[in-house]
Amino acid sequence: MGRHSCCYKQKLRKGLWSPEEDEKLLRHITMYGHGCWSSVPKQAGLQRCGKSCRLRWINYLRPDLKRGTFSQQEENLIIELHALLGNRWSQIAAQLPGRTDNEIKNLWNSCLKKKLRQGGIDPVTHRPLSEVGKEEDKQSQIPVVEEKVSREQKLLEVKYSGSKAAITSSSHKGYPLLVQVVEASKNENTKEKLLDTRFVSCQPCDLVGYNPLGQMNPVGTSNPTPLWFSGSHNTLEMDDSDQFASNPISSSLFVPAPWMRPFPYENNLPPPTTTTTGSSRLWETGSSSAGLRNSFLEYNSLFSWGSTDCSTLGKEAQIHVPPESLDMKWSSEIIQNHILMAATLQNRTPPQPLYPDIKSETNFIIQTTSPPTTLWPHYQQQTSDD
DNA sequence: AAAAGCACCAACCGCAGGTAT
DNA sequence: CATACCTGCGGTTGGTGCTTT
């Protein structure tokens, strides 16, 4: 493994970049692209090493950078992603268009960590500080999650004969999952190629003692908890030149527990609708003997998820299935560019009917604007203090 | 007004993994 | 297969400006 000897070979500049240097680098990359970074400084007439040029481009000169302060939504998303991914800044940055890993890392270290602590949340575990000590020796939950994950992996392998998805769980308590799609290896010696990484955050609300719809389970003591899925995915849309453009979307999906009713305490669900706009998502509810099954259509791809059997201890996952007519090449595109859904993760003991009063084919909308602030009072508190 | 402390952030450093030779 | 080189990532540092004493 080579070391970066480039900086020592010649007297190369270090430190802050001057506007003249920026201009040279920007002009060069705009005209020729960066190609091999190590040759960029020479071609651009810069006394810098390639690594320094690359960093300057990525973190500052790139035209698609957003700049400016982070919005509350961005901060919330970072917190949520950090809970799931830990210090994987590049993966976190990938979910925030226009932001760099360095920028996010700086924000985290200088600001968000502190905010969480002030709000009583441990920034490492994302659990209330009061619980961190108690929870440390309760590692037994993790193998349970791992075991369930392997079941999902099998399911995915069945769904895609030409590719397979591997699911790994994060090490956090609770149930967040990191979902990765990897290309099937030709043989056992070749490494699998990572096609896509999705996060699926499934936080039972009772982890923070908060029920978003403000109701208690009327049935009994073992409350089936609502689920909160959040994630980022891309949509494929045709642009003017009939090319498919991939557009990132962040969305969160709230799955109410069966005993919940829309706030504020309405007996009936909102009128059926077939639209989906902005941060709303259309959910179709349907009943089957196996339990709840939900699905929605978006940009001609079917995603589905559901707890296939509410009486089963543990969880099942369904992954969206590409239309049969598409060949595997297209299927692969869809895998890469659309949300990959996994997992409902509740243990339902004893078995309870899901949505007992909701008739089959009823549609309703769940508003999902700012998940952490509505779901997690700790975050809400600390952000509203600002 | 000056010094000390603090916060922010751009940039560096070292490492790991991939690829070319 | 070994070595050199390239790229990307995450941890860390050091400069700068603001605030406090």
Coordinates of C-alpha atoms (C1' of nucleotides) in Angstrom, one line a residue:
Chain A
M1 CA 0.0 0.0 0.0
G2 CA 1.5 3.2 -1.1
R3 CA 1.8 6.3 1.0
H4 CA 1.1 9.7 -0.3
S5 CA 4.6 10.7 -1.0
C6 CA 3.5 13.4 -3.5
C7 CA 3.6 16.1 -0.9
Y8 CA 7.1 15.5 0.1
K9 CA 8.6 15.2 -3.4
Q10 CA 8.3 18.8 -4.1
K11 CA 7.6 21.9 -2.2
L12 CA 3.8 21.8 -2.5
R13 CA 1.5 24.4 -1.0
K14 CA -0.5 23.5 2.0
G15 CA -3.1 25.2 4.0
L16 CA -5.9 27.5 2.9
W17 CA -6.7 27.8 -0.7
S18 CA -6.4 31.2 -2.4
P19 CA -9.1 32.5 -4.7
E20 CA -6.6 32.2 -7.6
E21 CA -6.0 28.5 -6.8
D22 CA -9.7 28.0 -6.6
E23 CA -10.2 29.6 -10.0
K24 CA -7.5 27.5 -11.6
L25 CA -8.9 24.3 -10.2
L26 CA -12.4 25.2 -11.0
R27 CA -11.6 26.2 -14.6
H28 CA -9.6 23.0 -15.1
I29 CA -12.2 20.6 -13.9
T30 CA -15.0 22.5 -15.6
M31 CA -13.2 22.2 -18.9
Y32 CA -11.6 18.8 -18.6
G33 CA -13.0 17.0 -15.7
H34 CA -10.8 15.8 -13.0
G35 CA -9.8 12.4 -14.4
C36 CA -6.9 11.2 -12.4
W37 CA -6.5 13.4 -9.4
S38 CA -2.8 13.0 -9.2
S39 CA -2.4 14.6 -12.5
V40 CA -4.8 17.5 -11.9
P41 CA -2.4 19.9 -10.1
K42 CA 0.1 19.7 -12.8
Q43 CA -2.4 20.2 -15.6
A44 CA -4.2 23.0 -13.7
G45 CA -0.9 24.7 -12.8
L46 CA -1.2 24.3 -9.1
Q47 CA 1.4 23.7 -6.5
R48 CA -0.8 21.2 -4.6
C49 CA -1.0 17.5 -4.4
G50 CA -3.8 15.7 -6.1
K51 CA -5.3 14.7 -2.8
S52 CA -5.6 18.3 -1.7
C53 CA -7.2 19.2 -5.1
R54 CA -9.7 16.5 -4.8
L55 CA -10.6 17.5 -1.3
R56 CA -11.0 21.2 -2.3
W57 CA -13.3 20.2 -5.2
I58 CA -15.4 17.9 -3.2
N59 CA -15.8 20.0 -0.1
Y60 CA -15.9 23.5 -1.6
L61 CA -15.8 24.0 -5.4
R62 CA -18.3 21.4 -6.6
P63 CA -21.2 23.2 -8.2
D64 CA -23.9 21.1 -6.6
L65 CA -23.0 22.0 -3.1
K66 CA -25.7 23.6 -1.0
R67 CA -23.7 25.8 1.3
G68 CA -25.3 27.7 4.1
T69 CA -26.6 26.6 7.4
F70 CA -28.3 23.3 7.9
S71 CA -32.1 23.3 8.1
Q72 CA -33.9 21.8 11.0
Q73 CA -35.0 18.9 8.8
E74 CA -31.5 18.3 7.7
E75 CA -30.3 18.2 11.3
N76 CA -33.1 15.8 12.2
L77 CA -32.2 13.6 9.3
I78 CA -28.6 13.6 10.4
I79 CA -29.5 12.6 13.9
E80 CA -31.7 9.9 12.7
L81 CA -29.1 8.6 10.2
H82 CA -26.4 8.7 12.8
A83 CA -28.5 6.6 15.1
L84 CA -28.5 4.1 12.4
L85 CA -25.2 4.3 10.7
G86 CA -22.9 5.7 13.4
N87 CA -19.9 7.7 12.2
R88 CA -20.3 6.7 8.6
W89 CA -20.2 10.2 7.4
S90 CA -20.0 9.5 3.7
Q91 CA -23.1 7.3 3.9
I92 CA -24.9 9.9 5.9
A93 CA -23.9 12.6 3.4
A94 CA -25.2 10.5 0.6
Q95 CA -28.7 11.0 2.0
L96 CA -28.3 14.8 2.1
P97 CA -28.0 16.2 -1.4
G98 CA -25.6 19.1 -1.6
R99 CA -23.9 18.3 1.7
T100 CA -20.4 16.9 2.2
D101 CA -19.3 14.3 4.7
N102 CA -16.9 16.8 6.2
E103 CA -19.6 19.4 6.7
I104 CA -21.8 16.9 8.4
K105 CA -19.0 15.6 10.5
N106 CA -18.2 19.1 11.6
L107 CA -21.8 19.8 12.4
W108 CA -22.1 16.7 14.4
N109 CA -19.0 17.3 16.4
S110 CA -19.5 21.0 17.0
C111 CA -23.2 21.2 17.4
L112 CA -25.5 18.2 17.3
K113 CA -23.6 16.1 19.8
K114 CA -24.0 18.9 22.3
K115 CA -27.6 19.4 21.5
L116 CA -28.4 15.8 22.1
R117 CA -26.6 15.7 25.4
Q118 CA -28.5 18.8 26.5
G119 CA -31.7 17.1 25.6
G120 CA -30.8 14.1 27.7
I121 CA -29.9 11.8 24.7
D122 CA -26.6 9.9 24.5
P123 CA -25.1 10.9 21.1
V124 CA -23.5 7.5 20.8
T125 CA -26.4 5.2 21.5
H126 CA -29.2 7.7 20.9
R127 CA -30.9 6.5 23.9
P128 CA -31.8 8.6 26.9
L129 CA -28.8 9.2 29.1
S130 CA -30.6 7.8 32.1
E131 CA -31.0 4.4 30.3
V132 CA -27.5 4.1 28.8
G133 CA -25.9 2.6 31.8
K134 CA -28.7 0.2 32.4
E135 CA -28.9 -1.0 28.9
E136 CA -25.2 -1.7 28.3
D137 CA -25.3 -5.2 29.6
K138 CA -28.5 -6.2 27.8
Q139 CA -26.8 -7.4 24.7
S140 CA -29.3 -10.2 24.3
Q141 CA -31.6 -8.3 22.0
I142 CA -29.0 -8.0 19.3
P143 CA -28.8 -11.7 18.3
V144 CA -32.5 -11.8 18.1
V145 CA -32.4 -9.0 15.5
E146 CA -29.6 -10.7 13.6
E147 CA -31.6 -13.9 13.5
K148 CA -34.6 -12.2 12.1
V149 CA -32.4 -10.4 9.6
S150 CA -31.1 -13.6 8.1
R151 CA -34.7 -14.6 7.5
E152 CA -35.2 -11.5 5.5
Q153 CA -32.0 -12.1 3.6
K154 CA -33.4 -15.5 2.5
L155 CA -36.5 -13.9 1.4
L156 CA -34.6 -11.4 -0.7
E157 CA -32.6 -14.1 -2.3
V158 CA -35.7 -15.8 -3.3
K159 CA -37.2 -12.7 -4.8
Y160 CA -34.2 -12.0 -7.0
S161 CA -32.6 -14.9 -8.7
G162 CA -30.1 -12.7 -10.5
S163 CA -29.1 -10.6 -7.6
K164 CA -29.5 -10.8 -3.9
A165 CA -29.7 -8.4 -1.1
A166 CA -27.9 -8.7 2.2
I167 CA -29.3 -7.1 5.2
T168 CA -27.2 -6.2 8.2
S169 CA -28.5 -4.7 11.3
S170 CA -26.9 -1.8 13.0
S171 CA -25.5 -2.4 16.4
H172 CA -28.0 -0.1 18.0
K173 CA -30.6 -1.2 20.4
G174 CA -34.1 -1.3 19.0
Y175 CA -34.7 -2.2 15.5
P176 CA -33.1 0.0 12.9
L177 CA -31.8 -1.8 9.9
L178 CA -29.2 -1.1 7.3
V179 CA -30.3 -2.6 4.1
Q180 CA -27.8 -3.3 1.4
V181 CA -28.3 -4.6 -2.0
V182 CA -25.4 -6.5 -3.4
E183 CA -24.9 -8.1 -6.8
A184 CA -24.7 -11.8 -6.7
S185 CA -21.1 -13.0 -6.9
K186 CA -20.3 -15.2 -9.9
N187 CA -18.4 -17.6 -7.6
E188 CA -17.5 -17.7 -4.0
N189 CA -14.1 -16.2 -4.5
T190 CA -15.2 -13.0 -6.1
K191 CA -16.4 -10.2 -3.8
E192 CA -19.9 -9.1 -3.9
K193 CA -20.5 -5.7 -5.4
L194 CA -22.5 -3.3 -3.4
L195 CA -25.2 -1.8 -5.5
D196 CA -27.1 0.2 -3.0
T197 CA -27.5 1.0 0.6
R198 CA -30.7 1.9 2.2
F199 CA -31.5 2.6 5.8
V200 CA -34.7 1.6 7.3
S201 CA -35.3 3.0 10.7
C202 CA -38.0 1.2 12.7
Q203 CA -38.4 2.7 16.0
P204 CA -41.1 1.5 18.2
C205 CA -42.5 4.6 19.7
D206 CA -42.6 3.2 23.2
L207 CA -38.8 3.4 23.3
V208 CA -39.2 7.0 24.1
G209 CA -42.5 6.7 25.9
Y210 CA -44.4 8.7 23.3
N211 CA -47.4 7.9 21.3
P212 CA -47.7 10.1 18.3
L213 CA -51.5 9.8 18.2
G214 CA -51.9 10.4 21.8
Q215 CA -53.7 7.2 22.7
M216 CA -53.1 4.2 24.8
N217 CA -53.8 0.8 23.8
P218 CA -57.3 0.1 25.0
V219 CA -56.9 -3.7 24.8
G220 CA -54.4 -4.5 27.4
T221 CA -50.9 -4.3 28.7
S222 CA -48.9 -5.7 25.8
N223 CA -49.1 -2.7 23.4
P224 CA -48.3 -3.3 19.8
T225 CA -46.3 -0.3 19.0
P226 CA -46.6 1.8 16.0
L227 CA -43.7 1.8 13.6
W228 CA -41.8 4.5 12.0
F229 CA -40.0 3.8 8.8
S230 CA -37.8 6.4 7.4
G231 CA -35.5 6.3 4.5
S232 CA -34.2 7.8 1.3
H233 CA -34.7 6.5 -2.1
N234 CA -34.5 7.7 -5.6
T235 CA -37.2 7.9 -8.1
L236 CA -36.7 7.4 -11.8
E237 CA -38.3 10.1 -13.9
M238 CA -38.1 10.8 -17.6
D239 CA -36.4 14.1 -18.4
D240 CA -36.8 16.2 -21.6
S241 CA -34.4 14.1 -23.5
D242 CA -36.2 10.9 -22.8
Q243 CA -33.5 9.9 -20.4
F244 CA -34.2 8.6 -17.0
A245 CA -33.0 10.9 -14.2
S246 CA -32.6 9.7 -10.7
N247 CA -34.0 12.0 -8.1
P248 CA -33.3 11.5 -4.4
I249 CA -36.3 11.7 -2.1
S250 CA -36.3 11.4 1.6
S251 CA -39.4 10.1 3.1
S252 CA -40.7 8.7 6.3
L253 CA -43.6 6.4 6.7
F254 CA -45.6 6.0 9.8
V255 CA -47.4 2.8 10.5
P256 CA -49.9 3.2 13.2
A257 CA -50.5 0.4 15.6
P258 CA -53.8 -1.4 15.1
W259 CA -55.5 0.2 18.1
M260 CA -54.7 3.7 16.9
R261 CA -57.1 6.2 15.4
P262 CA -56.3 9.4 13.7
F263 CA -55.7 12.3 15.9
P264 CA -57.6 14.0 17.4
Y265 CA -59.5 11.0 18.6
E266 CA -61.7 10.6 15.5
N267 CA -63.7 7.5 15.3
N268 CA -63.6 7.4 11.5
L269 CA -60.7 7.5 9.2
P270 CA -60.2 10.4 6.8
P271 CA -62.1 9.9 3.5
P272 CA -60.5 7.7 1.0
T273 CA -58.1 9.3 -1.4
T274 CA -55.9 8.2 -4.2
T275 CA -53.4 11.0 -4.3
T276 CA -50.0 11.4 -2.8
T277 CA -48.4 14.7 -2.6
G278 CA -45.4 16.3 -0.9
S279 CA -44.6 14.5 2.3
S280 CA -47.8 12.5 2.3
R281 CA -47.9 8.9 1.3
L282 CA -50.8 6.9 0.2
W283 CA -51.4 3.8 2.1
E284 CA -53.8 1.2 1.1
T285 CA -55.0 -1.1 3.7
G286 CA -56.2 -4.5 2.9
S287 CA -56.9 -7.5 5.0
S288 CA -55.9 -11.0 4.5
S289 CA -56.0 -14.1 6.5
A290 CA -52.3 -13.7 7.1
G291 CA -52.7 -10.2 8.6
L292 CA -52.0 -6.7 7.4
R293 CA -50.6 -6.1 4.0
N294 CA -49.9 -2.6 2.8
S295 CA -48.7 -1.4 -0.5
F296 CA -48.5 1.7 -2.5
L297 CA -47.6 2.7 -6.0
E298 CA -45.1 5.3 -6.9
Y299 CA -43.6 6.0 -10.3
N300 CA -44.8 2.7 -11.6
S301 CA -42.9 0.6 -9.1
L302 CA -44.7 -1.5 -6.6
F303 CA -43.3 -1.4 -3.1
S304 CA -44.8 -3.6 -0.5
W305 CA -44.2 -4.3 3.1
G306 CA -46.2 -5.8 5.8
S307 CA -46.3 -8.0 8.7
T308 CA -47.3 -11.2 7.0
D309 CA -48.5 -12.8 10.1
C310 CA -49.4 -10.8 13.2
S311 CA -49.5 -13.9 15.3
T312 CA -46.0 -14.8 14.6
L313 CA -43.5 -13.7 17.2
G314 CA -40.9 -11.7 15.4
K315 CA -41.0 -10.0 12.0
E316 CA -41.3 -10.7 8.4
A317 CA -40.4 -8.5 5.6
Q318 CA -41.5 -8.1 2.1
I319 CA -39.4 -6.4 -0.5
H320 CA -41.0 -4.7 -3.5
V321 CA -41.2 -6.9 -6.5
P322 CA -40.4 -5.6 -9.9
P323 CA -43.1 -6.2 -12.5
E324 CA -42.8 -9.6 -14.0
S325 CA -42.4 -8.2 -17.5
L326 CA -39.2 -6.5 -16.8
D327 CA -36.0 -8.4 -17.5
M328 CA -33.3 -8.7 -14.9
K329 CA -31.4 -5.7 -16.3
W330 CA -34.3 -3.5 -15.5
S331 CA -34.9 -5.2 -12.2
S332 CA -31.4 -4.3 -11.3
E333 CA -32.1 -0.7 -12.1
I334 CA -35.1 -0.7 -10.0
I335 CA -33.2 -2.2 -7.1
Q336 CA -30.7 0.5 -7.3
N337 CA -33.0 3.4 -7.7
H338 CA -36.0 2.8 -5.6
I339 CA -36.7 2.4 -2.0
L340 CA -35.9 -1.0 -0.7
M341 CA -38.3 -1.8 2.0
A342 CA -37.9 -4.2 4.8
A343 CA -39.2 -5.5 7.9
T344 CA -41.9 -4.9 10.3
L345 CA -40.3 -5.6 13.6
Q346 CA -42.8 -5.9 16.3
N347 CA -43.2 -8.8 18.5
R348 CA -46.9 -9.2 18.8
T349 CA -47.8 -11.1 21.9
P350 CA -50.5 -12.0 22.3
P351 CA -51.8 -11.9 18.8
Q352 CA -54.1 -9.1 18.0
P353 CA -56.1 -8.2 15.0
L354 CA -54.6 -5.5 13.0
Y355 CA -56.8 -2.6 12.1
P356 CA -59.9 -4.5 13.1
D357 CA -62.2 -1.6 12.2
I358 CA -60.7 -0.6 8.9
K359 CA -62.5 -2.1 6.0
S360 CA -60.6 -3.6 3.2
E361 CA -59.6 -1.2 0.4
T362 CA -59.9 1.8 2.6
N363 CA -57.3 4.4 1.8
F364 CA -55.9 7.0 4.1
I365 CA -53.1 9.4 4.2
I366 CA -50.5 9.7 6.9
Q367 CA -48.7 13.0 7.1
T368 CA -45.1 12.6 7.6
T369 CA -43.4 15.9 7.7
S370 CA -40.8 16.0 10.4
P371 CA -40.4 12.6 12.0
P372 CA -38.0 13.1 14.8
T373 CA -39.6 16.2 16.2
T374 CA -43.1 14.7 16.2
L375 CA -42.0 11.3 17.3
W376 CA -39.2 12.0 19.7
P377 CA -40.0 14.5 22.4
H378 CA -36.4 14.6 23.5
Y379 CA -35.4 16.0 20.1
Q380 CA -38.3 18.2 20.0
Q381 CA -37.4 19.7 23.3
Q382 CA -33.9 20.4 22.5
T383 CA -34.6 21.8 19.1
S384 CA -37.3 24.1 20.3
D385 CA -35.0 25.5 22.9
D386 CA -32.8 27.0 20.2
Chain B
dA1 C1' -8.3 47.2 25.6
dA2 C1' -6.1 42.9 26.1
dA3 C1' -5.9 38.2 27.1
dA4 C1' -8.0 33.8 27.5
dG5 C1' -11.4 30.7 26.3
dC6 C1' -14.4 28.8 23.0
dA7 C1' -16.6 27.4 18.7
dC8 C1' -16.4 26.6 14.1
dC9 C1' -14.6 24.6 10.0
dA10 C1' -11.2 24.0 6.3
dA11 C1' -7.7 21.1 5.5
dC12 C1' -4.4 17.6 6.7
dC13 C1' -3.0 12.9 8.0
dG14 C1' -3.0 8.1 8.2
dC15 C1' -5.1 4.2 6.9
dA16 C1' -7.7 0.8 4.1
dG17 C1' -9.0 -1.1 0.0
dG18 C1' -9.0 -1.3 -4.9
dT19 C1' -6.4 -1.3 -9.3
dA20 C1' -2.5 -1.3 -12.4
dT21 C1' 1.9 -3.0 -13.4
Chain C
dC1 C1' 2.2 -12.8 -6.3
dA2 C1' 4.4 -8.5 -4.9
dT3 C1' 4.7 -3.8 -5.3
dA4 C1' 3.4 0.8 -6.4
dC5 C1' -0.1 4.0 -7.0
dC6 C1' -4.8 5.9 -6.5
dT7 C1' -9.0 7.0 -4.2
dG8 C1' -12.0 7.6 -0.4
dC9 C1' -12.9 7.7 4.4
dG10 C1' -12.8 9.1 9.2
dG11 C1' -10.1 11.2 12.9
dT12 C1' -7.7 15.1 14.1
dT13 C1' -5.5 19.6 13.9
dG14 C1' -4.7 24.4 13.5
dG15 C1' -6.3 28.9 12.1
dT16 C1' -9.7 32.4 12.6
dG17 C1' -13.1 35.0 14.6
dC18 C1' -16.3 35.7 18.3
dT19 C1' -17.3 35.9 23.3
dT20 C1' -16.1 36.3 27.9
dT21 C1' -13.3 37.7 31.6

